[in-house]
Amino acid sequence: MDDGRRRLVLLGGGHSHLAVVAAAGQWTAAAEVTLVSPDVRTAYSGMVPGVIAGHYAIDDCLIDVARLAARSKVRFLQAAATGLDPLRRIVRLDDGGTLDYDLLSIDVGATPRIPDAVAGAVLHGQCGGLTLAPCKPFPLLIERLDRFFASLPGQPGPIEACVVGAGLAGIEVALALAFRLRHRPSTRIRLLSGEARLLPAAAHGIGSALERACHEAGVEVVPDCRIATVEPPGTLVAADGRRFPARLALFATGAAAPAWLAHSGLMLDPRGFIAVEPTLASVSHPEVFAAGDCASVLQHPRPKAGVYAVRQGLPLADNLRRALAGERPVPFSPQREALALAALGPRSAIAIRNGWALGGPAGRRWLGHGLSGRLSRQLWRWKDRIDQAFVGRY
Ligand SMILES: Cc1cc2nc3c(=O)[nH]c(=O)nc-3n(C[C@H](O)[C@H](O)[C@H](O)COP(=O)(O)OP(=O)(O)OC[C@H]3O[C@@H](n4cnc5c(N)ncnc54)[C@H](O)[C@@H]3O)c2cc1C
């Protein structure tokens, strides 16, 4: 560097990098910081089901990372990384350019795990009369959903919609859709689960409470159903031959590692995510840090969830500051269990933690309908305050 400053490149404006960009304003004497992101605005995942349900406008859940960068005197580059040469310390970009770095931090999230035979149709977004969308990236999901909702008044007749993938995100999306389309007669929403029951890794009571919530909202849970192909004019076909004609199909099929990481030269975990130390530094390249869904802390495996990505933000910022100052990074130990506040469609929520759930149908047997309903609405108000405060902070 001509001016003696080190070059810190931040790839992705995800949940962890928000805290880094906000803090980077204090480092500009020591480093030239560049944020690379294909999106000027990034969505806060916790509010996305609320956008689908119609409780929020899309702007409510978007954080302007370009503006955040400008406030911190961080250079903003609207592009996506497509490759890495960690030996020469170069990032390759989708606009054909390259970027040199001394220190690199990666927070590019995960991509939905979509079967190859369906991926083309999901990318294209339309198969006959069927609109398809992945649940991530969020701006694409919201854009396609907006177009779908806008087309509805001109299309009478029943609506069949499928949410493919029944993790917590898929469940929230299905419940949000059911709420959004509640006044539309003959709406049929199916939640296609690859497993025999909802959230099989969680305590049994949690899955069955969510199953009951789906049932009460009119969402049909279809167990043991893995979508293999899409056929024109708009039918999802499962591996066992079951067919689901639909006008809308949303894919919330779990987190896969971004494909370009496979050739990045960084050490990866068996699922293709960047293997990092508890300091969030790459196991193979100490000048590369990674956080959020795209990284796996080998010593502390955790689910891919925004809450863990957010919690990594401040320790990541601190360790990048240390690395710039030539100090050793400090290990970070994430909490074992995180509280999940899941939206149930209307302005009500269920709280899940340590194998327990409260709100919605969970705990209704002891609390009764009235108290349980009040609790669910209170949980939603709490979630709403937390989420809005997070977005407001940036
Ligand atoms: C519908 C839905 C609801 C969810 N709700 C919750 C919830 O309530 N609570 C919870 O804990 N988790 C939730 N999740 C999970 C949550 O979305 C993720 O765990 C979280 O977004 C991970 O944050 P991240 O920082 O790793 O990546 P992301 O938030 O995905 O951000 C990655 C960023 O990197 C950018 N990027 C991508 N590729 C590149 C590239 N090649 N180069 C440069 N930039 C790139 C993207 O544009 C994006 O801005 C939900 C997921 C879904 C699908």
Coordinates of C-alpha atoms and ligand atoms in Angstrom, one line a residue:
M1 CA 0.0 0.0 0.0
D2 CA 1.3 3.4 -0.9
D3 CA 0.0 5.1 2.3
G4 CA 1.3 2.2 4.5
R5 CA -2.2 1.2 5.5
R6 CA -3.2 -2.5 5.3
R7 CA -6.0 -3.7 3.1
L8 CA -8.9 -5.3 4.8
V9 CA -11.5 -6.8 2.5
L10 CA -15.0 -7.8 3.9
L11 CA -16.9 -10.2 1.6
G12 CA -20.7 -10.0 2.1
G13 CA -22.8 -7.7 4.1
G14 CA -24.3 -10.5 6.2
H15 CA -25.4 -10.4 9.9
S16 CA -21.9 -10.7 11.3
H17 CA -20.3 -8.1 9.1
L18 CA -22.8 -5.4 10.2
A19 CA -21.0 -5.0 13.5
V20 CA -17.7 -5.1 11.7
V21 CA -18.6 -2.4 9.2
A22 CA -20.0 -0.3 12.1
A23 CA -16.7 -0.6 14.0
A24 CA -14.4 -0.2 11.0
G25 CA -14.7 3.6 11.2
Q26 CA -12.2 3.5 14.0
W27 CA -9.6 1.5 12.0
T28 CA -9.3 3.7 8.9
A29 CA -6.0 5.1 10.1
A30 CA -4.5 1.6 10.2
A31 CA -6.4 0.0 7.3
E32 CA -8.1 0.7 4.0
V33 CA -11.4 -1.3 4.4
T34 CA -13.5 -2.4 1.5
L35 CA -16.9 -4.1 1.7
V36 CA -17.9 -6.2 -1.3
S37 CA -21.6 -7.0 -1.5
P38 CA -23.9 -7.7 -4.5
D39 CA -26.7 -6.0 -2.6
V40 CA -26.8 -2.4 -1.5
R41 CA -29.4 -3.4 1.1
T42 CA -29.3 -6.6 3.1
A43 CA -32.3 -8.2 4.8
Y44 CA -32.6 -9.0 8.5
S45 CA -33.8 -12.6 8.4
G46 CA -35.9 -12.5 11.6
M47 CA -38.4 -10.1 10.0
V48 CA -38.7 -11.9 6.6
P49 CA -41.7 -14.1 7.7
G50 CA -43.3 -10.9 8.9
V51 CA -42.8 -9.3 5.5
I52 CA -44.4 -12.3 3.8
A53 CA -47.4 -12.2 6.3
G54 CA -47.9 -8.5 5.5
H55 CA -47.0 -7.2 8.9
Y56 CA -44.0 -5.3 7.6
A57 CA -43.0 -3.5 4.4
I58 CA -39.9 -4.8 2.8
D59 CA -38.1 -1.6 3.7
D60 CA -38.7 -2.3 7.4
C61 CA -36.3 -5.3 7.3
L62 CA -33.7 -4.0 5.0
I63 CA -30.4 -2.5 6.2
D64 CA -28.6 -0.2 3.8
V65 CA -25.0 -1.6 4.0
A66 CA -23.7 0.9 1.4
R67 CA -24.8 3.7 3.7
L68 CA -23.5 2.0 6.8
A69 CA -20.1 1.6 4.9
A70 CA -20.1 5.2 4.0
R71 CA -20.7 6.3 7.6
S72 CA -17.6 4.2 8.6
K73 CA -15.5 5.5 5.7
V74 CA -15.4 1.9 4.3
R75 CA -15.2 1.7 0.5
F76 CA -18.3 -0.1 -0.9
L77 CA -18.0 -2.2 -4.0
Q78 CA -21.2 -3.7 -5.4
A79 CA -20.0 -7.1 -6.7
A80 CA -20.0 -10.7 -5.7
A81 CA -16.9 -12.8 -5.0
T82 CA -16.5 -15.7 -7.4
G83 CA -13.1 -17.0 -6.3
L84 CA -10.1 -16.7 -4.1
D85 CA -6.4 -17.1 -4.5
P86 CA -5.2 -17.3 -0.8
L87 CA -1.6 -17.7 -1.8
R88 CA -1.5 -14.5 -3.8
R89 CA -4.1 -12.9 -1.5
I90 CA -6.5 -12.0 -4.3
V91 CA -10.3 -12.1 -4.4
R92 CA -11.9 -12.6 -7.9
L93 CA -15.1 -10.7 -8.5
D94 CA -18.1 -11.3 -10.8
D95 CA -17.4 -8.1 -12.8
G96 CA -14.1 -9.6 -13.9
G97 CA -12.1 -7.5 -11.5
T98 CA -9.8 -8.6 -8.7
L99 CA -9.1 -7.2 -5.2
D100 CA -5.8 -7.6 -3.3
Y101 CA -6.0 -8.0 0.5
D102 CA -3.8 -8.3 3.5
L103 CA -6.6 -9.4 5.7
L104 CA -9.9 -10.9 4.5
S105 CA -13.2 -11.6 6.3
I106 CA -15.9 -13.6 4.7
D107 CA -19.6 -13.5 5.7
V108 CA -21.4 -14.5 2.5
G109 CA -24.1 -16.7 4.1
A110 CA -25.3 -20.0 2.8
T111 CA -27.5 -20.9 -0.2
P112 CA -30.6 -23.1 -0.2
R113 CA -29.8 -26.8 -0.9
I114 CA -31.9 -27.3 -4.0
P115 CA -31.9 -30.6 -6.0
D116 CA -30.1 -30.2 -9.4
A117 CA -33.2 -31.2 -11.4
V118 CA -35.2 -28.3 -9.9
A119 CA -32.4 -25.7 -9.6
G120 CA -32.9 -24.4 -13.2
A121 CA -36.6 -23.8 -12.7
V122 CA -36.0 -22.1 -9.3
L123 CA -33.4 -19.9 -10.8
H124 CA -35.7 -19.0 -13.8
G125 CA -38.6 -18.3 -11.4
Q126 CA -41.4 -19.6 -13.6
C127 CA -42.5 -23.0 -14.9
G128 CA -45.8 -22.6 -16.8
G129 CA -48.2 -21.1 -14.2
L130 CA -46.0 -21.9 -11.3
T131 CA -43.9 -19.2 -9.6
L132 CA -40.8 -20.6 -7.9
A133 CA -38.4 -18.8 -5.5
P134 CA -35.7 -19.8 -3.1
C135 CA -36.1 -18.4 0.4
K136 CA -32.6 -16.9 0.1
P137 CA -31.4 -14.5 -1.1
F138 CA -34.2 -12.5 0.6
P139 CA -34.4 -9.7 -2.0
L140 CA -35.1 -12.2 -4.7
L141 CA -37.7 -14.0 -2.6
I142 CA -39.5 -10.8 -1.8
E143 CA -39.4 -9.5 -5.4
R144 CA -40.9 -12.8 -6.7
L145 CA -43.5 -12.9 -3.9
D146 CA -44.5 -9.3 -4.6
R147 CA -45.0 -10.1 -8.2
F148 CA -47.0 -13.2 -7.3
F149 CA -49.3 -11.4 -4.8
A150 CA -49.8 -8.6 -7.3
S151 CA -50.9 -11.1 -10.0
L152 CA -53.6 -12.6 -7.7
P153 CA -56.5 -10.3 -8.2
G154 CA -56.5 -11.1 -11.9
Q155 CA -56.5 -14.8 -11.3
P156 CA -59.6 -16.2 -9.8
G157 CA -59.8 -19.8 -8.6
P158 CA -58.1 -21.8 -5.9
I159 CA -54.5 -21.2 -5.0
E160 CA -52.2 -24.1 -4.2
A161 CA -48.9 -23.2 -2.7
C162 CA -46.0 -25.4 -1.5
V163 CA -43.2 -24.6 0.9
V164 CA -40.5 -27.1 0.3
G165 CA -38.4 -27.8 3.4
A166 CA -39.8 -27.9 6.9
G167 CA -37.1 -26.5 9.1
L168 CA -38.0 -23.6 11.4
A169 CA -37.6 -21.2 8.5
G170 CA -39.9 -23.3 6.2
I171 CA -42.5 -23.6 8.9
E172 CA -42.5 -19.8 9.5
V173 CA -42.8 -19.1 5.8
A174 CA -45.7 -21.5 5.4
L175 CA -47.5 -20.0 8.4
A176 CA -46.8 -16.5 7.1
L177 CA -48.2 -17.4 3.6
A178 CA -51.3 -18.9 5.2
F179 CA -51.9 -15.7 7.1
R180 CA -51.3 -13.5 4.0
L181 CA -53.7 -15.5 1.9
R182 CA -56.3 -16.1 4.6
H183 CA -59.0 -14.1 2.8
R184 CA -58.5 -15.9 -0.5
P185 CA -61.1 -18.6 -0.8
S186 CA -59.9 -22.2 -1.5
T187 CA -56.3 -21.6 -0.6
R188 CA -54.3 -24.7 0.0
I189 CA -50.9 -24.5 1.5
R190 CA -48.7 -27.5 1.8
L191 CA -45.5 -27.8 3.8
L192 CA -43.4 -30.5 2.2
S193 CA -41.1 -32.1 4.8
G194 CA -38.3 -34.4 4.0
E195 CA -38.7 -36.0 7.4
A196 CA -41.3 -38.1 9.1
R197 CA -42.1 -35.3 11.6
L198 CA -41.4 -31.6 12.0
L199 CA -38.0 -30.7 13.6
P200 CA -37.0 -34.3 14.4
A201 CA -33.8 -33.2 16.1
A202 CA -35.7 -31.1 18.6
A203 CA -37.6 -32.4 21.6
H204 CA -40.8 -34.2 20.5
G205 CA -43.1 -31.6 22.1
I206 CA -41.7 -28.8 19.9
G207 CA -42.3 -30.5 16.6
S208 CA -45.8 -31.5 17.6
A209 CA -46.6 -28.0 18.9
L210 CA -45.5 -26.6 15.5
E211 CA -47.4 -29.3 13.7
R212 CA -50.5 -28.3 15.6
A213 CA -49.9 -24.6 14.8
C214 CA -49.7 -25.6 11.1
H215 CA -52.9 -27.6 11.4
E216 CA -54.8 -24.7 13.0
A217 CA -53.5 -22.3 10.3
G218 CA -54.7 -24.6 7.6
V219 CA -51.2 -25.6 6.5
E220 CA -51.1 -29.2 5.5
V221 CA -47.9 -30.9 6.5
V222 CA -46.8 -33.6 4.1
P223 CA -44.2 -35.8 5.7
D224 CA -41.4 -37.9 4.0
C225 CA -41.6 -35.8 0.8
R226 CA -38.5 -35.0 -1.1
I227 CA -39.2 -32.9 -4.3
A228 CA -37.2 -34.3 -7.2
T229 CA -38.4 -32.4 -10.3
V230 CA -40.8 -29.8 -11.5
E231 CA -43.0 -30.5 -14.6
P232 CA -44.8 -28.0 -16.8
P233 CA -47.3 -26.5 -16.5
G234 CA -46.6 -26.3 -12.8
T235 CA -46.4 -29.5 -10.8
L236 CA -43.8 -30.4 -8.2
V237 CA -43.0 -34.1 -8.3
A238 CA -41.6 -36.0 -5.3
A239 CA -39.0 -38.7 -5.5
D240 CA -41.7 -41.3 -4.7
G241 CA -43.9 -40.1 -7.5
R242 CA -46.4 -38.0 -5.6
R243 CA -47.4 -34.9 -7.6
F244 CA -48.3 -31.5 -6.2
P245 CA -49.8 -29.0 -8.7
A246 CA -49.2 -25.5 -7.4
R247 CA -49.2 -21.8 -8.4
L248 CA -46.4 -21.0 -5.9
A249 CA -43.4 -23.0 -4.6
L250 CA -40.9 -21.6 -2.1
F251 CA -37.8 -23.5 -1.3
A252 CA -36.5 -23.4 2.3
T253 CA -34.4 -26.5 1.9
G254 CA -31.6 -26.0 4.4
A255 CA -28.2 -24.4 4.1
A256 CA -25.6 -25.4 1.5
A257 CA -22.2 -23.8 1.2
P258 CA -21.7 -21.3 -1.6
A259 CA -20.3 -23.3 -4.5
W260 CA -17.2 -21.0 -5.1
L261 CA -15.8 -21.9 -1.7
A262 CA -15.0 -25.4 -3.0
H263 CA -12.2 -24.0 -5.1
S264 CA -11.2 -21.3 -2.7
G265 CA -8.1 -23.1 -1.4
L266 CA -9.4 -22.6 2.2
M267 CA -9.8 -25.6 4.4
L268 CA -13.5 -26.6 4.5
D269 CA -15.6 -28.8 6.8
P270 CA -17.1 -32.0 5.4
R271 CA -20.2 -30.0 4.2
G272 CA -18.1 -27.4 2.3
F273 CA -18.3 -24.5 4.8
I274 CA -15.1 -22.6 5.8
A275 CA -13.4 -24.4 8.7
V276 CA -12.5 -21.8 11.4
E277 CA -10.9 -21.7 14.8
P278 CA -12.8 -20.4 17.8
T279 CA -11.1 -17.0 17.0
L280 CA -13.0 -17.2 13.6
A281 CA -9.7 -17.3 11.8
S282 CA -9.5 -19.9 9.0
V283 CA -7.9 -23.2 10.1
S284 CA -5.7 -23.1 7.0
H285 CA -5.1 -19.4 6.4
P286 CA -4.8 -17.2 9.6
E287 CA -5.1 -14.0 7.5
V288 CA -8.6 -15.1 6.5
F289 CA -11.5 -14.8 8.9
A290 CA -15.1 -16.1 8.4
A291 CA -18.3 -16.0 10.3
G292 CA -22.1 -16.6 10.0
D293 CA -23.6 -19.4 8.0
C294 CA -20.6 -19.7 5.6
A295 CA -18.3 -20.7 8.4
S296 CA -18.1 -23.7 10.8
V297 CA -16.3 -23.3 14.1
L298 CA -15.0 -26.8 14.3
Q299 CA -14.7 -26.8 18.1
H300 CA -18.2 -25.3 18.6
P301 CA -20.6 -26.8 16.0
R302 CA -23.9 -24.8 16.0
P303 CA -27.0 -24.7 13.7
K304 CA -26.9 -22.3 10.8
A305 CA -29.0 -19.5 12.2
G306 CA -28.9 -15.7 12.1
V307 CA -28.8 -15.5 15.9
Y308 CA -25.3 -17.1 15.9
A309 CA -24.2 -15.0 13.0
V310 CA -25.2 -11.9 14.9
R311 CA -23.5 -13.0 18.1
Q312 CA -20.2 -13.5 16.1
G313 CA -20.2 -9.9 14.9
L314 CA -18.6 -8.2 17.8
P315 CA -15.9 -10.9 18.5
L316 CA -15.1 -10.9 14.7
A317 CA -14.8 -7.1 14.7
D318 CA -12.5 -7.2 17.7
N319 CA -10.3 -9.9 16.2
L320 CA -10.0 -8.1 12.9
R321 CA -8.9 -5.0 14.8
R322 CA -6.4 -7.1 16.7
A323 CA -5.1 -8.7 13.5
L324 CA -4.6 -5.2 12.0
A325 CA -2.7 -4.1 15.1
G326 CA -0.5 -7.3 14.9
E327 CA -2.1 -8.7 18.1
R328 CA -3.2 -12.3 18.6
P329 CA -6.9 -13.0 18.0
V330 CA -8.9 -14.1 21.0
P331 CA -11.1 -17.2 21.0
F332 CA -14.9 -16.8 21.2
S333 CA -17.2 -19.4 22.7
P334 CA -20.7 -19.1 21.4
Q335 CA -23.7 -19.9 23.7
R336 CA -24.8 -23.5 23.5
E337 CA -28.5 -22.9 23.0
A338 CA -30.1 -19.8 21.6
L339 CA -33.7 -18.6 22.1
A340 CA -35.7 -18.8 18.9
L341 CA -38.8 -16.7 18.6
A342 CA -40.7 -18.1 15.7
A343 CA -43.6 -16.2 14.1
L344 CA -46.8 -18.1 13.7
G345 CA -48.4 -16.1 10.9
P346 CA -50.6 -13.6 12.8
R347 CA -48.9 -11.3 15.2
S348 CA -48.2 -14.2 17.6
A349 CA -45.0 -16.2 18.2
I350 CA -43.7 -19.3 19.9
A351 CA -40.5 -19.2 22.0
I352 CA -38.2 -22.2 21.8
R353 CA -35.2 -22.9 23.9
N354 CA -33.4 -25.8 25.6
G355 CA -35.9 -28.4 24.4
W356 CA -38.9 -26.3 25.6
A357 CA -41.5 -24.3 23.8
L358 CA -44.0 -21.8 25.0
G359 CA -46.7 -19.9 23.0
G360 CA -49.0 -21.0 20.3
P361 CA -50.2 -24.5 20.9
A362 CA -47.2 -25.2 23.2
G363 CA -48.2 -25.1 26.9
R364 CA -51.9 -24.5 26.0
R365 CA -52.9 -27.5 28.0
W366 CA -51.7 -25.8 31.2
L367 CA -52.4 -22.2 30.4
G368 CA -55.7 -22.5 28.7
H369 CA -56.6 -20.9 25.4
G370 CA -57.0 -17.3 26.6
L371 CA -53.7 -17.1 28.5
S372 CA -51.8 -19.0 25.9
G373 CA -53.1 -16.6 23.2
R374 CA -52.1 -13.6 25.2
L375 CA -48.7 -15.0 25.8
S376 CA -48.2 -15.7 22.1
R377 CA -49.1 -12.1 21.2
Q378 CA -46.8 -10.8 24.0
L379 CA -44.0 -13.0 22.5
W380 CA -44.6 -11.5 19.1
R381 CA -44.4 -7.9 20.5
W382 CA -41.1 -8.9 22.2
K383 CA -39.7 -10.4 19.0
D384 CA -40.9 -7.3 17.1
R385 CA -39.1 -5.0 19.5
I386 CA -35.9 -7.0 19.3
D387 CA -36.0 -7.2 15.5
Q388 CA -36.8 -3.6 14.9
A389 CA -34.1 -2.5 17.4
F390 CA -31.6 -4.6 15.5
V391 CA -32.5 -3.1 12.2
G392 CA -32.7 0.4 13.7
R393 CA -29.2 0.1 15.2
Y394 CA -27.7 0.0 11.6
Ligands
LIG1 C1 -37.2 -17.4 5.7 C2 -36.1 -17.4 6.7 C3 -36.3 -17.0 8.0 C4 -35.3 -17.1 8.9 N1 -35.5 -16.6 10.2 C5 -34.5 -16.7 11.1 C6 -34.8 -16.3 12.5 O1 -35.9 -15.8 12.8 N2 -33.7 -16.4 13.4 C7 -32.5 -16.9 13.0 O2 -31.6 -17.0 13.8 N3 -32.3 -17.3 11.7 C8 -33.2 -17.2 10.8 N4 -33.0 -17.7 9.5 C9 -31.6 -18.1 9.1 C10 -30.8 -16.9 8.8 O3 -31.4 -16.3 7.6 C11 -29.4 -17.1 8.5 O4 -28.8 -18.0 9.4 C12 -28.6 -15.8 8.5 O5 -29.1 -15.0 7.4 C13 -27.1 -16.1 8.3 O6 -26.5 -14.8 8.3 P1 -25.1 -14.6 7.5 O7 -24.5 -13.4 8.0 O8 -24.3 -15.8 7.6 O9 -25.5 -14.5 6.0 P2 -26.6 -13.7 5.2 O10 -27.6 -13.0 6.1 O11 -27.2 -14.7 4.2 O12 -25.8 -12.6 4.5 C14 -24.9 -12.9 3.5 C15 -24.6 -11.7 2.7 O13 -23.6 -12.0 1.8 C16 -23.9 -11.5 0.5 N5 -23.2 -12.4 -0.4 C17 -23.6 -13.6 -0.8 N6 -22.7 -14.1 -1.7 C18 -21.7 -13.2 -1.8 C19 -20.5 -13.2 -2.6 N7 -20.2 -14.2 -3.4 N8 -19.7 -12.1 -2.5 C20 -20.1 -11.1 -1.7 N9 -21.2 -11.1 -1.0 C21 -22.0 -12.1 -1.0 C22 -25.4 -11.6 0.4 O14 -25.8 -10.6 -0.6 C23 -25.8 -11.3 1.8 O15 -26.1 -9.9 2.0 C24 -34.0 -17.6 8.6 C25 -33.8 -18.1 7.3 C26 -34.9 -18.0 6.4 C27 -34.7 -18.5 5.0

